[in-house]
Short mmCIF file of C-alpha atoms and ligand atoms in Angstrom, two decimals:
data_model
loop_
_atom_site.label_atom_id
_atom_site.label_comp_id
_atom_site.label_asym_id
_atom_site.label_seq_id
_atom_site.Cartn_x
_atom_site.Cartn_y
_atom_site.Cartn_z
CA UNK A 1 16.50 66.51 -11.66
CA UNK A 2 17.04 66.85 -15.38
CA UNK A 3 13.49 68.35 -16.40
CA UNK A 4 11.48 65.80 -18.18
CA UNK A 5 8.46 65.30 -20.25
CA UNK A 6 7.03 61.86 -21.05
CA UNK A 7 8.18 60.05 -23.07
CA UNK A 8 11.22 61.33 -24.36
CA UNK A 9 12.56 62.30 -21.01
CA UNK A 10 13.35 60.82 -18.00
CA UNK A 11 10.15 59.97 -16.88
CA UNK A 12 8.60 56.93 -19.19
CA UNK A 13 5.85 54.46 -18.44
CA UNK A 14 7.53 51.45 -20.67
CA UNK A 15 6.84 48.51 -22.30
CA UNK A 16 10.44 47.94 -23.39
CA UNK A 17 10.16 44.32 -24.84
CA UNK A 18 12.15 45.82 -27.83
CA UNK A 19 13.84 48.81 -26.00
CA UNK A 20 17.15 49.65 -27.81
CA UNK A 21 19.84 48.68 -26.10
CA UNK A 22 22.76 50.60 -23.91
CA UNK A 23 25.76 52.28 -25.30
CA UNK A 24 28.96 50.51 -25.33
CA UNK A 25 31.03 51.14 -22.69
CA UNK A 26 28.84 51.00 -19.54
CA UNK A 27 29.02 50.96 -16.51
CA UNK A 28 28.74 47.21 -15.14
CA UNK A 29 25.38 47.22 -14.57
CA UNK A 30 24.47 47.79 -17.57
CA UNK A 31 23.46 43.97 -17.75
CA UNK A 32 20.34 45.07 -19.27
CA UNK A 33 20.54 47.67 -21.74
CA UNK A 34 23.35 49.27 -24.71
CA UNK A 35 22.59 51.48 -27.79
CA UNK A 36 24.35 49.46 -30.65
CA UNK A 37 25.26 53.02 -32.92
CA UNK A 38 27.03 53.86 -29.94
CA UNK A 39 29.25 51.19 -30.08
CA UNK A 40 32.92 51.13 -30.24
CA UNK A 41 34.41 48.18 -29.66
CA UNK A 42 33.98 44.79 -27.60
CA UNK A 43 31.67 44.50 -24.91
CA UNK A 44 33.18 46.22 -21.61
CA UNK A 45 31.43 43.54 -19.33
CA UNK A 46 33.11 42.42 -16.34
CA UNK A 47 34.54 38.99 -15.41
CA UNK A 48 36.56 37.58 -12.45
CA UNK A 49 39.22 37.54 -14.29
CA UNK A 50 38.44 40.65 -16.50
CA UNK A 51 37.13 43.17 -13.67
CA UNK A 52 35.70 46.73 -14.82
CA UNK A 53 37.15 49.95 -12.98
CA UNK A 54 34.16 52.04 -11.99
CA UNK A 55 34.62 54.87 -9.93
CA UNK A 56 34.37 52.92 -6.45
CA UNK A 57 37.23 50.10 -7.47
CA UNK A 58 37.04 47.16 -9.56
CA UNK A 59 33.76 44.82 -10.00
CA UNK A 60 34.07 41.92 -10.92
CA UNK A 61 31.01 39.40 -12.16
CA UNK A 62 30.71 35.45 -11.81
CA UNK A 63 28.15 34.03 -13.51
CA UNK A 64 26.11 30.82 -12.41
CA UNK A 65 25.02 28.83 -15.38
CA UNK A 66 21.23 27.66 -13.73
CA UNK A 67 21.29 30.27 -10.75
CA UNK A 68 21.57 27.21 -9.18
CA UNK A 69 24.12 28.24 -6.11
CA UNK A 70 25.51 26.81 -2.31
CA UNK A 71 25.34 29.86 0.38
CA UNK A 72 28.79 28.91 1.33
CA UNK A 73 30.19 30.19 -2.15
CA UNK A 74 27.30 33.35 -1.44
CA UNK A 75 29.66 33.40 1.63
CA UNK A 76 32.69 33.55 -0.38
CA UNK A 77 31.58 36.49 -2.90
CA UNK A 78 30.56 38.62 0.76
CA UNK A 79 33.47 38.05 2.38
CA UNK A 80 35.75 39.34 -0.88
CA UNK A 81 33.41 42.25 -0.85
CA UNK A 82 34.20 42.37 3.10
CA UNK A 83 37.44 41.99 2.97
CA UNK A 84 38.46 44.01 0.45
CA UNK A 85 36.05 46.35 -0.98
CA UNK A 86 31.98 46.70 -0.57
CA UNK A 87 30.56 43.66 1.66
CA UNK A 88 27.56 43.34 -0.67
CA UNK A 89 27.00 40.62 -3.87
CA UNK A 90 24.98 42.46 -6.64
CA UNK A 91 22.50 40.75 -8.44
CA UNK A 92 22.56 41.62 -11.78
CA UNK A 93 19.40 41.50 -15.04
CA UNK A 94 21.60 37.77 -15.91
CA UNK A 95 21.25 36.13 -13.17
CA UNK A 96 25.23 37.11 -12.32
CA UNK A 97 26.75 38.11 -9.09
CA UNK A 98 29.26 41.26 -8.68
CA UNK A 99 31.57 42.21 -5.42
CA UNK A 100 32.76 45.96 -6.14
CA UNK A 101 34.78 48.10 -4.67
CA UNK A 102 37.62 46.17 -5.06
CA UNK A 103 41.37 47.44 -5.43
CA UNK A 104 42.84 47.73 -8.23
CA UNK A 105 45.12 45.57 -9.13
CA UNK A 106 42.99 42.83 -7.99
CA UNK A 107 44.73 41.06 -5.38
CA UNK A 108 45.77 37.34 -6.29
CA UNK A 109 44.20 35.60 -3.65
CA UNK A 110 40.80 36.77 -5.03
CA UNK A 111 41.18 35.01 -8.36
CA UNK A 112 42.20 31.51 -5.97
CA UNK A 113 38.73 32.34 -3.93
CA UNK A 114 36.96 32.39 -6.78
CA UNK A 115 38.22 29.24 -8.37
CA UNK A 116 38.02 27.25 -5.22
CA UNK A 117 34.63 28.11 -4.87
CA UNK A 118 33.92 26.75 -8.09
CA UNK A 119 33.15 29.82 -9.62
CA UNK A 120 35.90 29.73 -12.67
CA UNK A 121 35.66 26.59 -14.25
CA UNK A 122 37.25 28.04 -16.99
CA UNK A 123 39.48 30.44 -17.73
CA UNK A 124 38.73 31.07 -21.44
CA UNK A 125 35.37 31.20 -21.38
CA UNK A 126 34.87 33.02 -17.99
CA UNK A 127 32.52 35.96 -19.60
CA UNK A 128 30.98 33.59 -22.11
CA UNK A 129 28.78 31.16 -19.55
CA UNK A 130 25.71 33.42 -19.13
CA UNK A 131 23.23 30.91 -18.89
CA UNK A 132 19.31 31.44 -17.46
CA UNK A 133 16.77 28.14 -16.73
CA UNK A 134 13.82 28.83 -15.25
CA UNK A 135 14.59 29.39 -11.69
CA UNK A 136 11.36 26.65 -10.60
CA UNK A 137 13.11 23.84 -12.70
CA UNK A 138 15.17 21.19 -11.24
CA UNK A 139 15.13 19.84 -14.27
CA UNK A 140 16.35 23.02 -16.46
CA UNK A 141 18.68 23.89 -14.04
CA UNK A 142 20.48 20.55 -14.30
CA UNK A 143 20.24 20.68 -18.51
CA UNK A 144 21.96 24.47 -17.79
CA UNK A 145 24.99 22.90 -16.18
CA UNK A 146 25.11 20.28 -19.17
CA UNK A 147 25.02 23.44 -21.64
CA UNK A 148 27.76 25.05 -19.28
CA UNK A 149 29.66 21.72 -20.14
CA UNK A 150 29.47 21.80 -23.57
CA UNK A 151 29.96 25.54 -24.19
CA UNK A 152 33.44 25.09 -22.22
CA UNK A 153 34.15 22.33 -24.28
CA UNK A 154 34.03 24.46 -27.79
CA UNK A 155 37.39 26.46 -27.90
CA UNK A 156 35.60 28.56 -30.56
CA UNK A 157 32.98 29.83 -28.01
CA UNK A 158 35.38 31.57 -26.01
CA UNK A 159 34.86 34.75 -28.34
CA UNK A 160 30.94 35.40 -27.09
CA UNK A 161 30.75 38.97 -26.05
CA UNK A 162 29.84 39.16 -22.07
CA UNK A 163 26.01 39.96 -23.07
CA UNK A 164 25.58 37.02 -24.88
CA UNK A 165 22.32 35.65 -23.17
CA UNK A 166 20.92 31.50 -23.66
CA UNK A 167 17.82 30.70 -21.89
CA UNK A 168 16.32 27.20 -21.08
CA UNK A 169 12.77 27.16 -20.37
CA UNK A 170 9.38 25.31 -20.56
CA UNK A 171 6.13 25.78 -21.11
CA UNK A 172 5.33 28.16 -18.32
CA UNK A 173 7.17 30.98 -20.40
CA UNK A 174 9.65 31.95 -17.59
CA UNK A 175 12.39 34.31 -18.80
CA UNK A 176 10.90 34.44 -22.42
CA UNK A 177 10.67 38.16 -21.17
CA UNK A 178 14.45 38.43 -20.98
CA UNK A 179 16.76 40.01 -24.00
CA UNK A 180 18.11 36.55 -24.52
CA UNK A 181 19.96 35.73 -27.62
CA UNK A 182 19.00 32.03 -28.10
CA UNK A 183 16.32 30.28 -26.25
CA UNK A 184 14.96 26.40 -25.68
CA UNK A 185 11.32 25.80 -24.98
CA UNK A 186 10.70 22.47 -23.89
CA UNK A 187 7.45 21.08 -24.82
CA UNK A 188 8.00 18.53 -21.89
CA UNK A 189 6.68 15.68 -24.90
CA UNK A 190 10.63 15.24 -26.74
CA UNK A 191 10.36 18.14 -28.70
CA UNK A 192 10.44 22.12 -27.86
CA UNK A 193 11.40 24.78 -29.89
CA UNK A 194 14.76 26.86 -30.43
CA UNK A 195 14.28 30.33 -30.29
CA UNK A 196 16.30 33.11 -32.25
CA UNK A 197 16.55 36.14 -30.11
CA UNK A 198 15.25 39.42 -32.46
CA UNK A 199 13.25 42.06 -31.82
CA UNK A 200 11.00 41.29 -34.48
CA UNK A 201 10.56 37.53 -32.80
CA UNK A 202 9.11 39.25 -30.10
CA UNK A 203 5.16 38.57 -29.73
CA UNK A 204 4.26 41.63 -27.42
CA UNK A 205 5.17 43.35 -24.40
CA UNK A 206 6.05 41.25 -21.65
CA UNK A 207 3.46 41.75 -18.75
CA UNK A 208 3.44 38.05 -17.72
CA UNK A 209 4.16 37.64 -13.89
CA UNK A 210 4.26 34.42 -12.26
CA UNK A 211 1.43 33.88 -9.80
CA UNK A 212 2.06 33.44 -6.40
CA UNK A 213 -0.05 31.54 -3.78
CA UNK A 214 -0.89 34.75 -2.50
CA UNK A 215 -1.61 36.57 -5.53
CA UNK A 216 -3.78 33.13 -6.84
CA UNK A 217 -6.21 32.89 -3.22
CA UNK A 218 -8.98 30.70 -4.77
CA UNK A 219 -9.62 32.55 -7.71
CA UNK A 220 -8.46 30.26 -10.51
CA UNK A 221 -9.20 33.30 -12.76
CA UNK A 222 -5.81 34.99 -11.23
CA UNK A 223 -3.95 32.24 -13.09
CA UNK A 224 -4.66 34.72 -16.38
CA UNK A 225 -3.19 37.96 -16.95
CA UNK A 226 -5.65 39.08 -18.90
CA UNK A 227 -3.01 41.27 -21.32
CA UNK A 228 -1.67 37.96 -22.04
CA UNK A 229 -4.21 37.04 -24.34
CA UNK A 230 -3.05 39.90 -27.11
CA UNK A 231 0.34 38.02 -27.84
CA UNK A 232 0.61 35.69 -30.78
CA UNK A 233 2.03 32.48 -29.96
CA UNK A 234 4.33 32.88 -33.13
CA UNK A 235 8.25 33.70 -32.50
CA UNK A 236 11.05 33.11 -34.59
CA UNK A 237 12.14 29.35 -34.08
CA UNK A 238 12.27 26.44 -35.19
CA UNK A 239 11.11 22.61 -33.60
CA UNK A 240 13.68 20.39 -32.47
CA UNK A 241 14.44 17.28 -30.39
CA UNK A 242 15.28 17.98 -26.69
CA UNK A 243 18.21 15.55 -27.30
CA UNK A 244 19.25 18.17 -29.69
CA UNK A 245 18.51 21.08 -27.93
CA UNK A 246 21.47 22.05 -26.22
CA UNK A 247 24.21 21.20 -28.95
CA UNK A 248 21.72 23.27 -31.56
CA UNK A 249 21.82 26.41 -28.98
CA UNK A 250 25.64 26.08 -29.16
CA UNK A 251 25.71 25.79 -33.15
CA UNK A 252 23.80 28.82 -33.30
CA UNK A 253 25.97 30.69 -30.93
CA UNK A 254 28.96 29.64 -33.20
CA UNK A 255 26.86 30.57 -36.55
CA UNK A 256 26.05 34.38 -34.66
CA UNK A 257 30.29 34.77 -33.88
CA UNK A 258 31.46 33.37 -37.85
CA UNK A 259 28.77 35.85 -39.35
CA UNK A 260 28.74 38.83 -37.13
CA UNK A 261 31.25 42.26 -38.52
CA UNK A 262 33.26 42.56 -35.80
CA UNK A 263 33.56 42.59 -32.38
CA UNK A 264 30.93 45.83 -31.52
CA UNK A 265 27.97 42.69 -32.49
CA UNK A 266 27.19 42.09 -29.05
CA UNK A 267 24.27 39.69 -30.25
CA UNK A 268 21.72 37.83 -32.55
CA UNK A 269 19.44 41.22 -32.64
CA UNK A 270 22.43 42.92 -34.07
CA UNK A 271 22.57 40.91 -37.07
CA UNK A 272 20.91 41.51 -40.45
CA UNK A 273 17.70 40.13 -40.96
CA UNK A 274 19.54 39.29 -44.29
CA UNK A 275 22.06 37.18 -42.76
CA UNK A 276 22.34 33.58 -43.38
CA UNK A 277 21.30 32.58 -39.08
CA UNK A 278 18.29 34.94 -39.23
CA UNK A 279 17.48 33.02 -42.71
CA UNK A 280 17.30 29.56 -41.20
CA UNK A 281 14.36 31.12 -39.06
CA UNK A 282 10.42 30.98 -39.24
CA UNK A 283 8.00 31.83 -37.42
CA UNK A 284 7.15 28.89 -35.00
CA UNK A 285 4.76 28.27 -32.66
CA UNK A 286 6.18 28.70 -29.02
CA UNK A 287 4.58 26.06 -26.98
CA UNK A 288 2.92 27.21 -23.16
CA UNK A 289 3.29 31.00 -22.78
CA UNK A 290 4.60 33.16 -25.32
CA UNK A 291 4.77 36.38 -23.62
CA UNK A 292 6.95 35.25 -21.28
CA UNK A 293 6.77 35.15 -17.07
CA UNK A 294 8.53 36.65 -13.90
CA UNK A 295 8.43 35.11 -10.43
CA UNK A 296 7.49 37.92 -8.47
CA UNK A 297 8.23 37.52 -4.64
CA UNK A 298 5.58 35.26 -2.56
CA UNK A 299 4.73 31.68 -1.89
CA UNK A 300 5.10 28.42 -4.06
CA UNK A 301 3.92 25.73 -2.92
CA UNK A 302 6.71 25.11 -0.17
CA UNK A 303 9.19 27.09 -1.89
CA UNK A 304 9.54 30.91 -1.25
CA UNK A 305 10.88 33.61 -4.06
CA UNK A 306 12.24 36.20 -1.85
CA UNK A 307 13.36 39.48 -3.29
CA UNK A 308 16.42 41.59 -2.62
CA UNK A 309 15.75 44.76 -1.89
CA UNK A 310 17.48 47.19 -4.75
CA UNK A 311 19.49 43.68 -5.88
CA UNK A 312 21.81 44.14 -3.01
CA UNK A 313 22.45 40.67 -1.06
CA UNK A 314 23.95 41.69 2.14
CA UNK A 315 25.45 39.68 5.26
CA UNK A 316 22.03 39.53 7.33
CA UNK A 317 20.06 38.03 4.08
CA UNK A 318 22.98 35.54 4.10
CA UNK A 319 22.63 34.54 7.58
CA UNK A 320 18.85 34.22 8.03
CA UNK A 321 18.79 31.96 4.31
CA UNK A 322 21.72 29.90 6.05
CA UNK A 323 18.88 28.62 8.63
CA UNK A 324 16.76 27.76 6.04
CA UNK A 325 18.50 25.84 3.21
CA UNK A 326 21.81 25.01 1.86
CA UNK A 327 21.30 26.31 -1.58
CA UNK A 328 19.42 29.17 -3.21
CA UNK A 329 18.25 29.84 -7.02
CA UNK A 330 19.61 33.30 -8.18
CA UNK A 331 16.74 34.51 -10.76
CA UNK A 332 17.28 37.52 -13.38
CA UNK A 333 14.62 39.06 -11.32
CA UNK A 334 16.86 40.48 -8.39
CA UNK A 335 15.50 37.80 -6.02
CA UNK A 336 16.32 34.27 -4.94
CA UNK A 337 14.17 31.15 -5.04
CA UNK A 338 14.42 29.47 -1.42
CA UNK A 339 13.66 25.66 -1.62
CA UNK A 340 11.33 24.74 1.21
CA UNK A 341 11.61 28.78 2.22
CA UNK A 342 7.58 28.86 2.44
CA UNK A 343 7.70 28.09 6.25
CA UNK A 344 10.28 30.25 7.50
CA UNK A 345 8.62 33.81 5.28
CA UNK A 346 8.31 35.48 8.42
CA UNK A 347 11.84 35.19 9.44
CA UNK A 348 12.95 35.89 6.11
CA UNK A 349 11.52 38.85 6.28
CA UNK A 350 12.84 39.61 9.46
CA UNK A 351 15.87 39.50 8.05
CA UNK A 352 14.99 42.67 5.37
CA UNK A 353 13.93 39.93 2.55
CA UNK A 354 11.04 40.69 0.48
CA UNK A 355 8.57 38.00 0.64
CA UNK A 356 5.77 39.25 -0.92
CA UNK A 357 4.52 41.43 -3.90
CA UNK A 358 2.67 44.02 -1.47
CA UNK A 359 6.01 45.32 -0.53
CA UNK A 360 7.08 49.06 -1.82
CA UNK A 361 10.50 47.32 -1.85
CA UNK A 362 9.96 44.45 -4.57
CA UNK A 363 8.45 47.29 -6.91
CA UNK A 364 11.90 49.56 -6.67
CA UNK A 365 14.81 49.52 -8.68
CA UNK A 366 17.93 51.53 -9.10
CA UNK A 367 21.21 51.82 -11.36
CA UNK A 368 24.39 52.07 -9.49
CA UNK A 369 24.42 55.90 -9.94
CA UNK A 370 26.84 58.26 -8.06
CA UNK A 371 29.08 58.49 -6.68
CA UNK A 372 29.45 55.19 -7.74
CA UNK A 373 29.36 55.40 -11.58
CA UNK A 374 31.27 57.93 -13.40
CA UNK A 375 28.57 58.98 -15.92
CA UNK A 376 26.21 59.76 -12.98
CA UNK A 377 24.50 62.67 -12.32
CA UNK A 378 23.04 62.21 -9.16
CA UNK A 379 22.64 59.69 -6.19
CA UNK A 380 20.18 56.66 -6.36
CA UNK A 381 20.20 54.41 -4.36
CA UNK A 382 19.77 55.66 -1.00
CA UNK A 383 17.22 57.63 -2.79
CA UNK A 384 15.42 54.45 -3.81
CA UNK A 385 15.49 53.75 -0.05
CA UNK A 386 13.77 56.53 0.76
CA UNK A 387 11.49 56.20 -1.84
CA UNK A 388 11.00 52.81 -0.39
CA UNK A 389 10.03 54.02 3.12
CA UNK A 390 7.81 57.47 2.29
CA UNK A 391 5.95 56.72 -0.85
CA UNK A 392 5.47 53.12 0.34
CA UNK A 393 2.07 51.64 -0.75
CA UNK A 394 1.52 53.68 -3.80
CA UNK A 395 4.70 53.08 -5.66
CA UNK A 396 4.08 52.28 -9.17
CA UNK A 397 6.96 49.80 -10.50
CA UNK A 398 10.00 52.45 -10.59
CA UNK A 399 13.48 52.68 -11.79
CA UNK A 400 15.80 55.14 -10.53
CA UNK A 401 18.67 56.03 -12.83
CA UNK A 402 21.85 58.94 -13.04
CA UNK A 403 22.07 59.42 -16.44
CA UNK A 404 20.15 58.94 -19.41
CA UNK A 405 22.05 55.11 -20.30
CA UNK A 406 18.78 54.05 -17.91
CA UNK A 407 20.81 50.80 -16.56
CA UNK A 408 18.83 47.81 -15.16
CA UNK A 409 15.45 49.55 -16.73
CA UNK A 410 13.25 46.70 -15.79
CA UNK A 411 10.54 44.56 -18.57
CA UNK A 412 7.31 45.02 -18.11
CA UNK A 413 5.59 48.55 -17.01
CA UNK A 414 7.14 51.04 -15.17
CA UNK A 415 8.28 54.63 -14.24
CA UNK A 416 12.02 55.26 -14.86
CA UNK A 417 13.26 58.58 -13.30
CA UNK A 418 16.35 60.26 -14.84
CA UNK A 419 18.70 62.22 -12.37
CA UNK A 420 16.36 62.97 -9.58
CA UNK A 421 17.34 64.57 -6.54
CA UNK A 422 14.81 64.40 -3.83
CA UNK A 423 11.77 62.52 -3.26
CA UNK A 424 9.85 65.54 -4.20
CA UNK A 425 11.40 64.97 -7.56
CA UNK A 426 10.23 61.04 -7.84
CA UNK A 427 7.04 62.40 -6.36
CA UNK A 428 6.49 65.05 -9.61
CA UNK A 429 7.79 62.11 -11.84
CA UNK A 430 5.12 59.89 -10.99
CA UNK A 431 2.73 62.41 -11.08
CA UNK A 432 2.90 63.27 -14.21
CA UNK A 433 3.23 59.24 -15.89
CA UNK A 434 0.15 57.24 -16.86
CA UNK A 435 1.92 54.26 -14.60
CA UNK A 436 -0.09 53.22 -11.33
CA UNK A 437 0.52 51.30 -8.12
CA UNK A 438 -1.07 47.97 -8.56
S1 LIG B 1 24.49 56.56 -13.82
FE1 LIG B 1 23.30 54.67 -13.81
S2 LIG B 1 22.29 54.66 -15.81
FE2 LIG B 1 24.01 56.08 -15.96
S3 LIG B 1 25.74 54.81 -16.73
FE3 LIG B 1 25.86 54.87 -14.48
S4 LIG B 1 24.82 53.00 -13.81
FE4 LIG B 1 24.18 53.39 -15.94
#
């Protein structure tokens, strides 16, 4: 393990809400994170049409405006992965699915799987559609499809780097905690407010979660994370008409791609505060919760947010869902929302799901690492198993990571661990961080 001190190493308890971001040229799950004066050209992130080579074979990355998705074209990402490289679907920080592992060149019929699955809607702006809603939103969910519509329907928009990020959400904050570049709060009354992704718009570290049944019991109290109550309510925005919402997102994704340099602006924090977009900003009062929420895994009413342990969707997740529903909700979270999933929890988790937030699994995290990723300089994810199954119970939130790029680090607090190599290593990490089990 690369020898660390906190901060500045390896080991670092984080609030990251305004973390620099990743260097350019990452590896592909580097959904989360890039260092901008690093930076050396366009965005390297994957598409189904684009894939990225990694060290294992090609990945390549579909995106699901909404999350919104049917388990038969789940089915059809596994069985690429099966049939031709890794027989997993990655869930990545956007809400994205990845098969890698794949050969390289990618063969045709992959492209025609894809498409037929109704996963490439467009050809031009394949890499451009990353598009979050609030995973509990019918609603949301349907407006993100409409938004998918229209940002296929402006030639221009083609050009959005890969890391582009629009969010739809509503007053219960959901995803306000994610790096997006342009956000909609709906007020739910006509009105909401648009949402200019800087780091200076950011009220406060996000250490919102979503409150499950489980977590709420019948202590109304739980509703309130008490750490909420330090975050101003002012963001950089402005108010406009839901009817207007969607078309003013896209305007301002057109405004960010006519004023940025070049093509190493991967997004609205990138730009000058001088520049014309960040001008026709103020600060604005975000309606509902500013800090922003997660879903963690658990109970809602009769839905069930199950998590995927390390992001990795594998064949038995896929089968035991299939008994449940016909359609799941990816979330940027690494889990799935489950319509009516609250009844069958037990056989979810039979299946290796996580379905609630006592699990050592749902507080685990790791970057692809080696041998995997070239840049890596050790192991993590079987690590992050083990992890899992030893340390157990008093896990603090942790990331495991190979190299200093810290892929994937997750919002909120947490323990990221550079390079370890044993669990005696993650052991002395944890040790020596302020960060606790909850
Ligand atoms: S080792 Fe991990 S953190 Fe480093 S570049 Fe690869 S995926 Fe990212």
């Amino acid at each position: 393990m690369t020898p660390q001190t906190p901060p500045a190493s390896g080991v670092r308890a984080g609030h990251d809400a305004n973390a620099s971001e990743a260097p350019a040229a990452p590896e592909a799950e580097c959904a989360v994170s890039a260092g901008f004066s690093a930076r050396l050209g366009a965005d390297r992130c994957p598409g189904a049409l684009r894939p990225f080579a990694a060290e294992d074979g090609l990945i390549v990355r579909a995106r699901v405006p909404g999350g919104e998705v049917a388990l038969g074209t789940l089915r059809t990402l596994l069985q690429i992965g099966a049939d031709y490289g890794t027989p997993r679907i990655q869930l990545t920080t956007r809400g994205n699915l990845q098969v890698r592992g794949l050969p390289d060149p990618l063969p045709d019929d992959v492209a025609e799987r894809l498409a037929d699955a109704g996963l490439l809607p467009s050809l031009t702006h394949e890499r451009a559609r990353n598009i979050l809603a609030a995973p509990s939103s019918a609603v949301l969910r349907e407006r993100a499809r409409e938004l998918d519509r229209m940002l296929i329907s402006r030639p221009e928009l083609a050009g959005l780097p890969g890391r582009f990020l629009m969010l739809l959400t509503d007053t219960s904050g959901l995803g306000l905690d994610e790096r997006f570049d342009v956000a909609y709060v709906d007020a739910g009354d006509g009105s909401g407010v648009l949402l200019l992704g800087r780091a200076d718009s950011v009220a406060g570290p996000g250490v919102g979660r979503g409150v499950s049944d489980r977590q709420r019991g019948n202590n109304p109290a739980v509703e309130e994370d008490p750490r909420r109550a330090t975050h101003s309510p002012l963001r950089l925005g402005r108010v406009v008409s839901s009817d207007e919402a969607l078309g003013a997102m896209l305007d301002v994704a057109a405004q960010f791609l006519a004023e940025r340099a070049d093509e190493r602006v991967w997004n609205i924090r990138d730009l000058p505060e001088s520049s014309p977009l960040c001008g026709s900003f103020a600060q604005a009062e975000v309606p509902g919760d500013p800090a922003g929420a997660t879903l963690s895994p658990g109970v809602y009413g009769a839905d069930l947010v199950a998590g995927i342990p390390l992001g990795l969707l594998e064949a038995a997740h896929l089968n035991a869902m299939e008994s449940v529903t016909e359609h799941v909700v990816i979330t940027p979270w690494r889990s799935v929302l489950v319509p009516g999933g609250a009844a069958y929890d037990a056989q979810l988790a039979a299946a290796g799901l996580i379905v609630d937030d006592t699990s050592a699994w749902g507080r685990i995290s790791a970057c692809t690492g080696a041998p995997y990723c070239g840049r890596a300089q050790s192991e993590t994810l079987s690590l992050a198993r083990e992890c899992a199954e030893t340390i157990g119970s008093k896990l603090p939130r942790l990331h495991l990571v190979g190299c200093e790029r810290r892929c994937g680090e997750p919002r909120g607090e947490h323990v990221t661990v550079v390079s370890a190599e044993s669990v005696v290593d993650v052991r002395a990490a944890i040790a020596v961080s302020s960060v606790t089990s909850d």
